Short mmCIF file of C-alpha atoms and ligand atoms in Angstrom, two decimals:
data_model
loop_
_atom_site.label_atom_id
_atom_site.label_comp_id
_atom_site.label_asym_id
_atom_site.label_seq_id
_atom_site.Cartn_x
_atom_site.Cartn_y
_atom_site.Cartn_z
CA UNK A 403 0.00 0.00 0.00
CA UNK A 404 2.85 2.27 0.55
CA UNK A 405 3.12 2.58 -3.14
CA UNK A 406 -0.49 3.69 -3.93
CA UNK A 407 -0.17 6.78 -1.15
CA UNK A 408 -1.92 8.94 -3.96
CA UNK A 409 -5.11 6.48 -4.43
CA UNK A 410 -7.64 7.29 -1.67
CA UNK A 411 -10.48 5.32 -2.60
CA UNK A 412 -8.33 1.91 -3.29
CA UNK A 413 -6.66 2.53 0.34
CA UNK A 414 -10.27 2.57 1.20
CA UNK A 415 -11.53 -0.57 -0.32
CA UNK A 416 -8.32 -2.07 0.83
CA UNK A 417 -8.56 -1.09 4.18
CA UNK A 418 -12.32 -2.33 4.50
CA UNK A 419 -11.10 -6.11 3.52
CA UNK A 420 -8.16 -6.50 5.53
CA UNK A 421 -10.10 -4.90 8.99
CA UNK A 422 -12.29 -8.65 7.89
CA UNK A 423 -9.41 -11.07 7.55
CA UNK A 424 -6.92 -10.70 10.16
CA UNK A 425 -8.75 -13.33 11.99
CA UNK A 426 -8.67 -15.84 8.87
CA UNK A 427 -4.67 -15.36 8.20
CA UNK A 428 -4.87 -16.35 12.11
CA UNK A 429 -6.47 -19.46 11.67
CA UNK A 430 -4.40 -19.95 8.25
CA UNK A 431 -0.95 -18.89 8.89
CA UNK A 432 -0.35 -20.78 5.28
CA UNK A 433 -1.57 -17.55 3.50
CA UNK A 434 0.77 -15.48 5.18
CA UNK A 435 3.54 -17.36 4.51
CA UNK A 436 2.63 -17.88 0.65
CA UNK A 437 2.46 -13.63 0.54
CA UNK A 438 -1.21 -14.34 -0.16
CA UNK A 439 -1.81 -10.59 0.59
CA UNK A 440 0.71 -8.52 -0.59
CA UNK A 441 0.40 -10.06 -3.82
CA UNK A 442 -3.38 -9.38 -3.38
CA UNK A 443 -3.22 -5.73 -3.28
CA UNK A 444 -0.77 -5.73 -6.31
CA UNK A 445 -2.92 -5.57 -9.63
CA UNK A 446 -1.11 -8.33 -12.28
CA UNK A 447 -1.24 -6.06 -15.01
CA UNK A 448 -2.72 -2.55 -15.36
CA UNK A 449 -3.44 -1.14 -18.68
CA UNK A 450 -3.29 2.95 -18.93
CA UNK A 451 -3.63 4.27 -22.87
CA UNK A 452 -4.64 7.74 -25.06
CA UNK A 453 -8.05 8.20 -26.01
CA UNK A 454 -7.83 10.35 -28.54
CA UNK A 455 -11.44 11.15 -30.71
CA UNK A 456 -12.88 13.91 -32.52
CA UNK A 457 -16.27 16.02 -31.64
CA UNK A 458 -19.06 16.89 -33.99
CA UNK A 459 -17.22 20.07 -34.51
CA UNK A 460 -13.93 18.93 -35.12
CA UNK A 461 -12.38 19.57 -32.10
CA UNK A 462 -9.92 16.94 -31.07
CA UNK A 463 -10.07 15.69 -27.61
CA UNK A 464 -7.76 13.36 -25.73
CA UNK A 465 -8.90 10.94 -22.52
CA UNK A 466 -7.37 8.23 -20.91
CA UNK A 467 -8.25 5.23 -20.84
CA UNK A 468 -7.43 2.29 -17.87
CA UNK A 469 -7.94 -1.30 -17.44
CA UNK A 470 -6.94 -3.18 -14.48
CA UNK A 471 -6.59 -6.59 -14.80
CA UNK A 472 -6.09 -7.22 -10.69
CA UNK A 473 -6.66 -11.34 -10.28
CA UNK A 474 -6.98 -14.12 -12.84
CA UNK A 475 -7.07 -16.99 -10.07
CA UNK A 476 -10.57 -17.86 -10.11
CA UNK A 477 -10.89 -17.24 -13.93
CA UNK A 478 -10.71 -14.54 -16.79
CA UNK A 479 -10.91 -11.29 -15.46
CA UNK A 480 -14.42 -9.46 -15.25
CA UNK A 481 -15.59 -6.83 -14.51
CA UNK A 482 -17.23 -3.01 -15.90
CA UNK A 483 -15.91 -0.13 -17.60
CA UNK A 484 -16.82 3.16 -16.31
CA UNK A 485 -17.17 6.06 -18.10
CA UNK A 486 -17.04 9.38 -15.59
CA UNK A 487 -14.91 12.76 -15.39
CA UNK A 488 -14.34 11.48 -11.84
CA UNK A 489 -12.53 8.25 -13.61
CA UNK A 490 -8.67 7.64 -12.35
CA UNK A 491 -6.45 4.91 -11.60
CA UNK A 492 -7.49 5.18 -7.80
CA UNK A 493 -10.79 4.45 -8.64
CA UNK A 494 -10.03 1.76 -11.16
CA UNK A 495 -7.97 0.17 -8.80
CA UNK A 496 -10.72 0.05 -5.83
CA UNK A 497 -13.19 -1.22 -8.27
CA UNK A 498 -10.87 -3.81 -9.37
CA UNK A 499 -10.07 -5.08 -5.91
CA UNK A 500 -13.34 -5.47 -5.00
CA UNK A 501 -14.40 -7.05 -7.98
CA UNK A 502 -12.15 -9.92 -6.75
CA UNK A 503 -14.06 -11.42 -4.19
CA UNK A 504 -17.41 -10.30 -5.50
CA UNK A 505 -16.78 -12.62 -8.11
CA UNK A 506 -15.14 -15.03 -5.89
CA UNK A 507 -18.50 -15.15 -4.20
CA UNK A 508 -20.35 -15.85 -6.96
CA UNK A 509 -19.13 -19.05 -7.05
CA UNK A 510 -18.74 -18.71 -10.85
CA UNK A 511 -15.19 -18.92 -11.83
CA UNK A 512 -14.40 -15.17 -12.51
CA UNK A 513 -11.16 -13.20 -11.91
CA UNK A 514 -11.66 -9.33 -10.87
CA UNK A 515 -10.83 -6.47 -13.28
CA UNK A 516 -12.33 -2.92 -13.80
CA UNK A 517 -11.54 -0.27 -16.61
CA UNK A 518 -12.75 3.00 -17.84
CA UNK A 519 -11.95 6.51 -18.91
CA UNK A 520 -12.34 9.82 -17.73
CA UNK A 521 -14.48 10.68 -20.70
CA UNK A 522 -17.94 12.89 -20.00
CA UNK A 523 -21.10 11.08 -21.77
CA UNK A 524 -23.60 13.95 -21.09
CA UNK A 525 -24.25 16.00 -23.45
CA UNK A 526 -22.54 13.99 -26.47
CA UNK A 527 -24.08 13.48 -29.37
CA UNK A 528 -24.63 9.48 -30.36
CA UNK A 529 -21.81 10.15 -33.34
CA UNK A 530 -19.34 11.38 -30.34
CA UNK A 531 -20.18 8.59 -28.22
CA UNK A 532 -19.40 5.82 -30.95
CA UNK A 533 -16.09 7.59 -32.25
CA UNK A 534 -14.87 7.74 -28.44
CA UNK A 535 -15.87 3.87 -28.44
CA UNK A 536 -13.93 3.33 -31.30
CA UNK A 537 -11.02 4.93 -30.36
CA UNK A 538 -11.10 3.32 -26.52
CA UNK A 539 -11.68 -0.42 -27.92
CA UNK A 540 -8.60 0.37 -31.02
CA UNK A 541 -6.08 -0.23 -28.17
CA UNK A 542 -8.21 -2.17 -25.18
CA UNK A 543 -9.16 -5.18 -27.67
CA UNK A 544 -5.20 -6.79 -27.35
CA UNK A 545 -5.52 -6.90 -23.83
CA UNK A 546 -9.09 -8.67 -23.90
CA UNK A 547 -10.94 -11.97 -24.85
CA UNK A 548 -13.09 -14.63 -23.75
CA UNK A 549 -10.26 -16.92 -22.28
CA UNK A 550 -8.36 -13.16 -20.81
CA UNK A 551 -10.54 -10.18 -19.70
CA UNK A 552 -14.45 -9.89 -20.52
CA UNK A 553 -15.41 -6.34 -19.63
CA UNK A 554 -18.84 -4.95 -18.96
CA UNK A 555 -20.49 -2.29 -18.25
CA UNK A 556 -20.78 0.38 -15.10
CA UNK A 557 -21.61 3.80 -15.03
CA UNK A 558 -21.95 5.50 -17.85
CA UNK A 559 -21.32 2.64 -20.16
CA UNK A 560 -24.98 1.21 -21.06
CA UNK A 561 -26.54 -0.97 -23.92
CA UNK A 562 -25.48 1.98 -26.58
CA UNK A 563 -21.57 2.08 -25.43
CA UNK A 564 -21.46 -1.43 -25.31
CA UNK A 565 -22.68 -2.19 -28.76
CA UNK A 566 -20.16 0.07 -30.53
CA UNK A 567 -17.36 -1.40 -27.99
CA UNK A 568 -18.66 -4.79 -29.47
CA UNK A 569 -18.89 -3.31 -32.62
CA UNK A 570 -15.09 -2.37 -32.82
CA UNK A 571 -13.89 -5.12 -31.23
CA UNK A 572 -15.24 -7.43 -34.00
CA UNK A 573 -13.86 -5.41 -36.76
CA UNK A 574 -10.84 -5.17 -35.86
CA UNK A 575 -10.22 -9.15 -34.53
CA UNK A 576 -12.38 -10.06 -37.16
CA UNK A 577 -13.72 -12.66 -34.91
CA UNK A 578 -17.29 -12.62 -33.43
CA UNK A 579 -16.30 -13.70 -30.29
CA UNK A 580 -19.18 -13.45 -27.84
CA UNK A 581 -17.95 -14.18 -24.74
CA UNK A 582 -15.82 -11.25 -24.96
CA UNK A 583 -18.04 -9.03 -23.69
CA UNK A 584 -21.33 -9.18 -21.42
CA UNK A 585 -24.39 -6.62 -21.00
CA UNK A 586 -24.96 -7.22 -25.05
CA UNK A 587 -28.39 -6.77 -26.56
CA UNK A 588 -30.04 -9.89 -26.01
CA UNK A 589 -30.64 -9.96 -30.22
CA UNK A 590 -26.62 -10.47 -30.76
CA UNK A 591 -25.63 -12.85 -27.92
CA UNK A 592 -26.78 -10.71 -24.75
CA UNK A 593 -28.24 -12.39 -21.94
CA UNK A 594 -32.17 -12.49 -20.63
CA UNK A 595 -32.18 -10.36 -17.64
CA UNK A 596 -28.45 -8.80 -17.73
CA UNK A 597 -29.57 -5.49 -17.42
CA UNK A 598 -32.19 -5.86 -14.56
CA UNK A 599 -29.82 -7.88 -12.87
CA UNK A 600 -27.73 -5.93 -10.64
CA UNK A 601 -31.01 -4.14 -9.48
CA UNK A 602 -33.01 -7.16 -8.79
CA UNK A 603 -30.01 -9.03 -6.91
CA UNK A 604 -29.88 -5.45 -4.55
CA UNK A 605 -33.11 -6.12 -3.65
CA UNK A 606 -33.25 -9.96 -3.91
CA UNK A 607 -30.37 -9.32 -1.25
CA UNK A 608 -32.54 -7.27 1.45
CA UNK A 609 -35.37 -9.65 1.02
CA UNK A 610 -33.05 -12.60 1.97
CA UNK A 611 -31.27 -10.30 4.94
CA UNK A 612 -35.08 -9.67 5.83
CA UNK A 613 -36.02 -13.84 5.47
CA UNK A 614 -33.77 -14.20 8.48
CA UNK A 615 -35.72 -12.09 10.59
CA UNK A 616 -38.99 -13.95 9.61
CA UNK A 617 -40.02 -10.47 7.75
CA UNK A 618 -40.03 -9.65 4.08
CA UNK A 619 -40.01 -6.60 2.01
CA UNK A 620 -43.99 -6.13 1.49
CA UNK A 621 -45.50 -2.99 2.94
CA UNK A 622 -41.97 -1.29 3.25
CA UNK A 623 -41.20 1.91 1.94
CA UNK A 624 -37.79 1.91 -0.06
CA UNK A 625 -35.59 4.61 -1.15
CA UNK A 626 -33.10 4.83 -3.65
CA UNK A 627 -30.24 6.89 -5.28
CA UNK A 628 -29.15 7.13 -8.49
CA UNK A 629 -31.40 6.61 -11.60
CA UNK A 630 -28.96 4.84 -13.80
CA UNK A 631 -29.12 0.90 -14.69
CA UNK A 632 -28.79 -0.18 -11.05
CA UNK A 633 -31.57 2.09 -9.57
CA UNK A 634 -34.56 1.75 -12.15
CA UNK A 635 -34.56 -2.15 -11.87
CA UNK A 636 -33.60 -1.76 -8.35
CA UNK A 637 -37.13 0.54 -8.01
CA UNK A 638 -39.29 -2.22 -10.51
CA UNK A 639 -38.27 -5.16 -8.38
CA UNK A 640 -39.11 -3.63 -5.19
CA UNK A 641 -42.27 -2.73 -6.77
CA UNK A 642 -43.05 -6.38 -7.69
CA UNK A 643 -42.05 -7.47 -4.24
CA UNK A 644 -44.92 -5.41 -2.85
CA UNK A 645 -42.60 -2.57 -1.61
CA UNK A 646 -43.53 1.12 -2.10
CA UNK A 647 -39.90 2.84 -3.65
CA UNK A 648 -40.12 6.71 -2.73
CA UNK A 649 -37.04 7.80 -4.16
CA UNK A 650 -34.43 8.43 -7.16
CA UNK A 651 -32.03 10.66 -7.75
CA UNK A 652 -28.90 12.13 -10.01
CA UNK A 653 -25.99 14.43 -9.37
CA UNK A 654 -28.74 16.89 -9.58
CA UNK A 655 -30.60 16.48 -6.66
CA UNK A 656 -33.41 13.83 -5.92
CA UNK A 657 -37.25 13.42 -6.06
CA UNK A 658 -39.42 11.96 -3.39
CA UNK A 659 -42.83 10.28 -4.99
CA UNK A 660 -44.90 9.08 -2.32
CA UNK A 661 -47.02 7.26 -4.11
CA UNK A 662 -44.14 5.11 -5.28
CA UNK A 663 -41.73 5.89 -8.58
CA UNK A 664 -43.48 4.98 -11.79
CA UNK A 665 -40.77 2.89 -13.31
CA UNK A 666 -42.35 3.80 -17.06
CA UNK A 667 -41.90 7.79 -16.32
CA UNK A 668 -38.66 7.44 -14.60
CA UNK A 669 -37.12 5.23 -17.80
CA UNK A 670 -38.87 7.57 -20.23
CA UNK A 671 -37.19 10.49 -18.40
CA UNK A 672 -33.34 9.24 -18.16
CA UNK A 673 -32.69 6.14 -20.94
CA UNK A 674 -35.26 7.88 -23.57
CA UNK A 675 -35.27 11.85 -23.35
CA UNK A 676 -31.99 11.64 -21.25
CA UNK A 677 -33.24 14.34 -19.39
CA UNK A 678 -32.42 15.31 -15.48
CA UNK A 679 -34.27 13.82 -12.67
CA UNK A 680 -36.12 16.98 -11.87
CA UNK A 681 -38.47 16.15 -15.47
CA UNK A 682 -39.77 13.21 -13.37
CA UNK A 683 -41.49 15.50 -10.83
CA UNK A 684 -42.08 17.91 -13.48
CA UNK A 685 -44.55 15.16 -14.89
CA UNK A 686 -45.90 13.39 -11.76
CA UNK A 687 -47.82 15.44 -9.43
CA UNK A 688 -47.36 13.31 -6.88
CA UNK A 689 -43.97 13.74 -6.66
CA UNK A 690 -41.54 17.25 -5.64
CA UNK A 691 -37.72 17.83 -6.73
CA UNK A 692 -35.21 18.41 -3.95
CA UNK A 693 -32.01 20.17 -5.63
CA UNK A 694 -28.60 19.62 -5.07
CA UNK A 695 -29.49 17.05 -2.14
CA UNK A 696 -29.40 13.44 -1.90
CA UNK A 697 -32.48 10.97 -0.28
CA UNK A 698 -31.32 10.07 2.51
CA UNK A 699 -33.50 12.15 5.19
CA UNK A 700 -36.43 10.56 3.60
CA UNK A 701 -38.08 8.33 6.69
CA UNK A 702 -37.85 4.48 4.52
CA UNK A 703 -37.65 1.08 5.74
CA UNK A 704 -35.11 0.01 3.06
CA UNK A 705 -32.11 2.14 1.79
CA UNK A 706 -30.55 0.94 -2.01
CA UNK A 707 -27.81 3.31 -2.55
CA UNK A 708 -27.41 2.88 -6.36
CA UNK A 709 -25.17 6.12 -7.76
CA UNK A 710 -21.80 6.28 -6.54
CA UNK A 711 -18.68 5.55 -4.07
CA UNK A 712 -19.24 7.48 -0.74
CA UNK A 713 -22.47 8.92 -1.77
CA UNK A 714 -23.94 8.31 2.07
CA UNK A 715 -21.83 9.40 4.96
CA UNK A 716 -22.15 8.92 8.36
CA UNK A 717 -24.18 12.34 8.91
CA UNK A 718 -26.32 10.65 6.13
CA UNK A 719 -26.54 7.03 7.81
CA UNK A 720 -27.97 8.70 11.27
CA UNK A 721 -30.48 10.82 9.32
CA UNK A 722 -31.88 7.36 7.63
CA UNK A 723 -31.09 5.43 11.26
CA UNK A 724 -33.71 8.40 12.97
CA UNK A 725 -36.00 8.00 10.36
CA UNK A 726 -36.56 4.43 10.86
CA UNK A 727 -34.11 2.31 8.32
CA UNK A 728 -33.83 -1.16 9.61
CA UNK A 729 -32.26 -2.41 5.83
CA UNK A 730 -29.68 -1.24 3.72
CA UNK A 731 -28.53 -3.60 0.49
CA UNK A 732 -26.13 -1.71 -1.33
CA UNK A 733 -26.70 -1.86 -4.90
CA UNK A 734 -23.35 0.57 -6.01
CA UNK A 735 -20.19 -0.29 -5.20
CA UNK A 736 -19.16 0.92 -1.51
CA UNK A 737 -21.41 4.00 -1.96
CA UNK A 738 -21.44 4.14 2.67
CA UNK A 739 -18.31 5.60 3.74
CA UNK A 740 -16.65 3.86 6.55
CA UNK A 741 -18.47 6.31 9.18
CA UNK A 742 -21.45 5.04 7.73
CA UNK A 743 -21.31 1.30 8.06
CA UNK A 744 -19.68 1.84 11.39
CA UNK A 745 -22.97 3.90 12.35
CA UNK A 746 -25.40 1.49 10.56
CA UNK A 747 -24.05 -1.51 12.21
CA UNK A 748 -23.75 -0.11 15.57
CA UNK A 749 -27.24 0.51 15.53
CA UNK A 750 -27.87 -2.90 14.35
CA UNK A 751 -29.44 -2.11 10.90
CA UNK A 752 -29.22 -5.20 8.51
CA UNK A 753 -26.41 -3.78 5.93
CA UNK A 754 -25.24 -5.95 3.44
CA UNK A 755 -22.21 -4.53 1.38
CA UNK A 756 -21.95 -4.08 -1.95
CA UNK A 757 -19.35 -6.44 -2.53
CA UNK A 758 -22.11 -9.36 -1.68
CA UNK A 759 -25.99 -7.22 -2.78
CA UNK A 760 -25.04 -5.78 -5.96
CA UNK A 761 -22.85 -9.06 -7.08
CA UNK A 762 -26.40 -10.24 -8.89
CA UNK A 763 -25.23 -8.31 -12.23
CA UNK A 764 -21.21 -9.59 -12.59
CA UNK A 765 -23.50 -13.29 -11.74
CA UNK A 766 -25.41 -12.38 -14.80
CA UNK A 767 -22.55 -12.16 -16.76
CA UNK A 768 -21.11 -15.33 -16.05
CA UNK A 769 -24.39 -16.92 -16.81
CA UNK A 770 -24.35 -14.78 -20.48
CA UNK A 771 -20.47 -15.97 -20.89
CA UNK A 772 -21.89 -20.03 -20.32
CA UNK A 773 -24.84 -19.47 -22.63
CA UNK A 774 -22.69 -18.01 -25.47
CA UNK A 775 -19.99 -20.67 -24.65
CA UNK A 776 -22.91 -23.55 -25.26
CA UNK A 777 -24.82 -21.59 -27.77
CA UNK A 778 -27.85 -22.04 -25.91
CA UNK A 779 -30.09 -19.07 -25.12
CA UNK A 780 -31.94 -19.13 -21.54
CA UNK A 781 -35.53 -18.10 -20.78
CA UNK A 782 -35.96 -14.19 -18.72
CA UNK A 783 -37.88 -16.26 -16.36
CA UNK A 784 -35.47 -19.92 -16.05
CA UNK A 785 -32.36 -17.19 -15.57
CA UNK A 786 -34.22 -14.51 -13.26
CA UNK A 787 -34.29 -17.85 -11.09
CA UNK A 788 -31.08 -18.75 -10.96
CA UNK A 789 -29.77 -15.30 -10.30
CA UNK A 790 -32.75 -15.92 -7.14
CA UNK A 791 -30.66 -18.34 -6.53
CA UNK A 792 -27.03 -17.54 -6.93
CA UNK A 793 -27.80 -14.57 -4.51
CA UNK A 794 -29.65 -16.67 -1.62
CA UNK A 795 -25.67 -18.82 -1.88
CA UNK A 796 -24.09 -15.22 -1.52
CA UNK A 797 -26.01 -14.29 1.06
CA UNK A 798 -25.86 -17.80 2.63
CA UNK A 799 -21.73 -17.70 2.22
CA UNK A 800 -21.47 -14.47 4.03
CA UNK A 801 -24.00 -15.36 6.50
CA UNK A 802 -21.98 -18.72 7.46
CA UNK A 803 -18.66 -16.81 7.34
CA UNK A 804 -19.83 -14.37 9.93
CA UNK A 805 -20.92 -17.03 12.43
CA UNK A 806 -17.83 -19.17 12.12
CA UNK A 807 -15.97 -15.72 12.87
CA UNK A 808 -17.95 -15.32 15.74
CA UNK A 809 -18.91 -11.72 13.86
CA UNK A 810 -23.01 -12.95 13.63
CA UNK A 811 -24.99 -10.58 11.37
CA UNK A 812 -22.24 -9.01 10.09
CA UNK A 813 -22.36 -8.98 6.43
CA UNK A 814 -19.31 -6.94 5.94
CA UNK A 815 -17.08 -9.34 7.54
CA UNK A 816 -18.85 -12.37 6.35
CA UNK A 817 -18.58 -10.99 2.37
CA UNK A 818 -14.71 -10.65 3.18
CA UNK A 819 -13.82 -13.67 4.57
CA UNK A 820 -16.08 -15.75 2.05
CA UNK A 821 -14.68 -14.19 -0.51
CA UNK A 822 -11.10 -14.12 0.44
CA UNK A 823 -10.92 -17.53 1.64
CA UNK A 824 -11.88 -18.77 -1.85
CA UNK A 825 -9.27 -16.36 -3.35
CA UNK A 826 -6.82 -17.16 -0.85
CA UNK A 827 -6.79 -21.10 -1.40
CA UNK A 828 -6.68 -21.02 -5.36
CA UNK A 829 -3.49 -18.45 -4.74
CA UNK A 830 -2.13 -21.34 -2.41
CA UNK A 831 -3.14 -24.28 -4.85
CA UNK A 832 -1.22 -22.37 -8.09
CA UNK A 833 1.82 -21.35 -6.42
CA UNK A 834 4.01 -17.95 -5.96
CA UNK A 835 3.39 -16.69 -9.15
P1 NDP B 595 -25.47 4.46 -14.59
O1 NDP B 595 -24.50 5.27 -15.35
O2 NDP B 595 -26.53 3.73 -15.32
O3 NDP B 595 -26.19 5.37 -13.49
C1 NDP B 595 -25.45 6.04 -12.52
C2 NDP B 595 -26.41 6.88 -11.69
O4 NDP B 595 -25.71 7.40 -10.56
C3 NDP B 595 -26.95 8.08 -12.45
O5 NDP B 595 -28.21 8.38 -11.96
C4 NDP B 595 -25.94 9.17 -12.08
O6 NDP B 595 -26.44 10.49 -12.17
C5 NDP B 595 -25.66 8.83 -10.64
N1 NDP B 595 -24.31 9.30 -10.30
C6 NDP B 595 -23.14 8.93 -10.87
N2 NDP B 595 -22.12 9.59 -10.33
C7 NDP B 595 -22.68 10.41 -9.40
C8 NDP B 595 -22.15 11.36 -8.49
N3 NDP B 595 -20.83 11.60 -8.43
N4 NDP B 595 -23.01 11.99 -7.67
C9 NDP B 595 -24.35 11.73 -7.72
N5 NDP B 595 -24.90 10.84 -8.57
C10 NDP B 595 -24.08 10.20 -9.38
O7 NDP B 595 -24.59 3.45 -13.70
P2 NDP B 595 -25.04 2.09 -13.03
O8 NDP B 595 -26.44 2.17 -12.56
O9 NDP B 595 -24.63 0.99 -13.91
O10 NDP B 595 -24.07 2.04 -11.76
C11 NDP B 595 -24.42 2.60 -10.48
C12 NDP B 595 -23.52 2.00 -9.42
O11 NDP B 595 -23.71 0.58 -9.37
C13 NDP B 595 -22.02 2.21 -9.60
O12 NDP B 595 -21.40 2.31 -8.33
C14 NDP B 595 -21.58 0.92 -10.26
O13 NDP B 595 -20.20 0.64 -10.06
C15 NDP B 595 -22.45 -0.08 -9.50
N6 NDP B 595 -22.63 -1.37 -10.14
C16 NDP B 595 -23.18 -1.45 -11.40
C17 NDP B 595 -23.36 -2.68 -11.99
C18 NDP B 595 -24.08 -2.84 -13.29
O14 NDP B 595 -24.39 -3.98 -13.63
N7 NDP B 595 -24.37 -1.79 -14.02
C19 NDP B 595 -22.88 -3.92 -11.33
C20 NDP B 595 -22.41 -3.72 -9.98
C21 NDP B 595 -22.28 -2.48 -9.45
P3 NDP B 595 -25.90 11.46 -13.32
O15 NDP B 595 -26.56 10.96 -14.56
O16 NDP B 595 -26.34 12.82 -12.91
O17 NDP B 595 -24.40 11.32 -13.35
#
């Protein structure tokens, strides 16, 4: 860590995981010896490149691009590209390290990678947006492949970016090789219920940390951030469960609907008019626009964080704890800052980390990458099931780990250990290398 002094967030994520594991390197003094963790926190390759592209008027810009291939133990690296001004190597790296035991936990033989560019989406025209992808994917494509890295994507990088990542990819390999890539449209090789996925498995997640308590999410008012991929099918699979979801948001502000989002307006809104979040309210009496604020002083049952890394602080965890939040699932990736799970978990709210609720989408992909490795093509309903499934053995994994810690109910600790145990004994298995 003492070369990465610069890289807040990935000291962060780093941090978080070894606070978990001290007590398993105890009980395993074998990992220790076999420099299990400082070769953990060292990515094996990282990939940074020029994105250079040209804008509708002619402009040339230049971006960089990043891919961090951290582990290939389990399997071929995975995991998104992001597409953000905020994009640098310290958040590459964070998102790469965690990606390793989420996808350890999965149970479904992926390594952990993430990439991305600094690159600005809004307010690009389509044409801009392919000729960036072009440019991006003309140096990425050596460094990827079915058998090597399979990226996704993450924020910013939707249906649209992924097709003309595809797109280039193909052309220039002159090979379509579908496993290459996941989150495709479900006409050219995608799979059934990729893009809900990540959303569901959020809230598939707080309904099983719910189960335990004999309780489920019916009746309970949700709220959520962001109103990207993650949030809308976060907000239409609470709906379905019975739950009434109050909330969505974008760096703009928020808007609180209290007679629950309607999913149709709120899609219409960002993925068709790609307008800001305040055109929801604008259209729905019902609901009122709070700028420049985010939703967490709303009083909810359930909190889905679904924007960003540290987008609910500890000031913002006791606001949600006073209002009454007795479950948060967090569908981004570590969107609570450390203040903030300390203060959840002291107050015994049911918090289950991102690294375990939002794992439902990278599970996805792994079920796209078997279906195009088989050719076969799997029903919405047949794989909405087994992602059901894959995140009741998530939840079940970091529920076990956390008891034979002697940490019960912790979910942070139990997604740690669960996932570095598998990591750990594969590094052991396949030598110093
Ligand atoms: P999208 O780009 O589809 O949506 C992102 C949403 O978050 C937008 O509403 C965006 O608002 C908001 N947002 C982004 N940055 C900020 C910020 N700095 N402050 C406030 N709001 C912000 O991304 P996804 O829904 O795919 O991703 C959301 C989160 O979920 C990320 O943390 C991602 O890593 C994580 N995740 C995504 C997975 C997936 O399958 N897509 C899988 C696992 C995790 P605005 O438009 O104003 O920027």
């Amino acid at each position: 860590l003492a070369r990465s002094p610069h890289e807040p967030e990935f000291q962060q994520a780093v941090h978080e995981v070894l606070g978990s594991i001290a007590p398993v390197l105890d009980r395993h003094p074998q990992f220790v010896s076999a420099g299990v963790l400082p070769r953990l926190v060292e990515p094996e390759r990282q990939i940074m490149f020029r994105v250079p592209w040209v804008d509708d008027a002619g402009t040339v810009h230049v971006n960089r691009g990043y891919r961090v291939q951290f582990s290939s133990v389990l399997g071929p690296y995975k995991g998104g590209l992001r597409f953000h001004p905020s994009v640098n190597l310290s958040i590459i790296k964070f998102l790469g390290f965690e990606q390793i035991f989420k996808n350890a936990l999965t149970g479904q033989g992926i390594g952990g990678a993430k990439g991305g560019s600094d690159f600005t989406p809004h307010g690009r025209s389509d044409a801009e947006i392919m000729r960036f992808c072009q440019s991006f994917m003309s140096e990425l494509w050596r460094h990827l492949g079915e058998h090597t890295d399979v990226p996704a994507g993450d924020i910013g990088v939707g249906a649209r970016e992924v097709g003309y990542l595809f797109g280039t990819y193909r052309k220039i390999t002159n090979r379509h090789e579908s496993g290459m890539f996941t989150g495709k449209g479900v006409q050219w090789g995608g799979a059934e219920v990729r893009t809900e996925a990540t959303g569901y498995g959020a809230v598939f997640f707080a309904e099983e940390m719910l189960r335990v308590h004999g309780d489920s999410l019916d009746g309970k008012r949700v709220a959520v951030s962001g109103s990207g991929n993650v949030a809308v099918y976060a907000i239409a699979k609470a709906l379905q469960l019975g739950a009434t979801p109050v909330t969505a948001s974008d760096s703009s502000g928020y808007v609180v609907d209290d007679a629950g989002i309607d999913v149709d307006l709120l899609r219409q809104v960002k993925e068709i008019d790609r307008a800001r979040i305040s055109a929801y309210a604008a259209q729905r009496p019902s609901a009122r626009f709070v700028e420049g604020a985010r939703p967490w002083d709303v009083p909810v049952d359930v909190a889905i964080p679904a924007a960003t890394q540290n987008e609910l602080d500890e000031d913002d965890a006791r606001a949600l704890i006073g209002r009454g939040v007795r479950v948060v699932s967090e569908g981004a990736n570590m969107p609570s800052t450390p203040g903030a799970v300390a203060a959840f978990q002291e107050a015994g709210v049911l918090f289950g980390p991102g690294k375990a609720a939002n794992a439902g989408g990278v599970a996805t992909s792994a079920l796209e990458m078997s279906q195009n490795a088989s050719r076969q093509r799997w029903s919405f309903d047949d794989s909405e099931r087994k992602l059901r499934d894959i995140i009741a053995d998530i939840h079940a994994a970091a529920f076990d780990a956390a008891e034979r810690y002697d940490r019960p109910g912790d979910y942070v600790a139990g997604a740690n250990i669960a996932g570095f145990e598998r990591v750990a004994h594969a590094m052991l298995a396949q030598g110093v290398i």
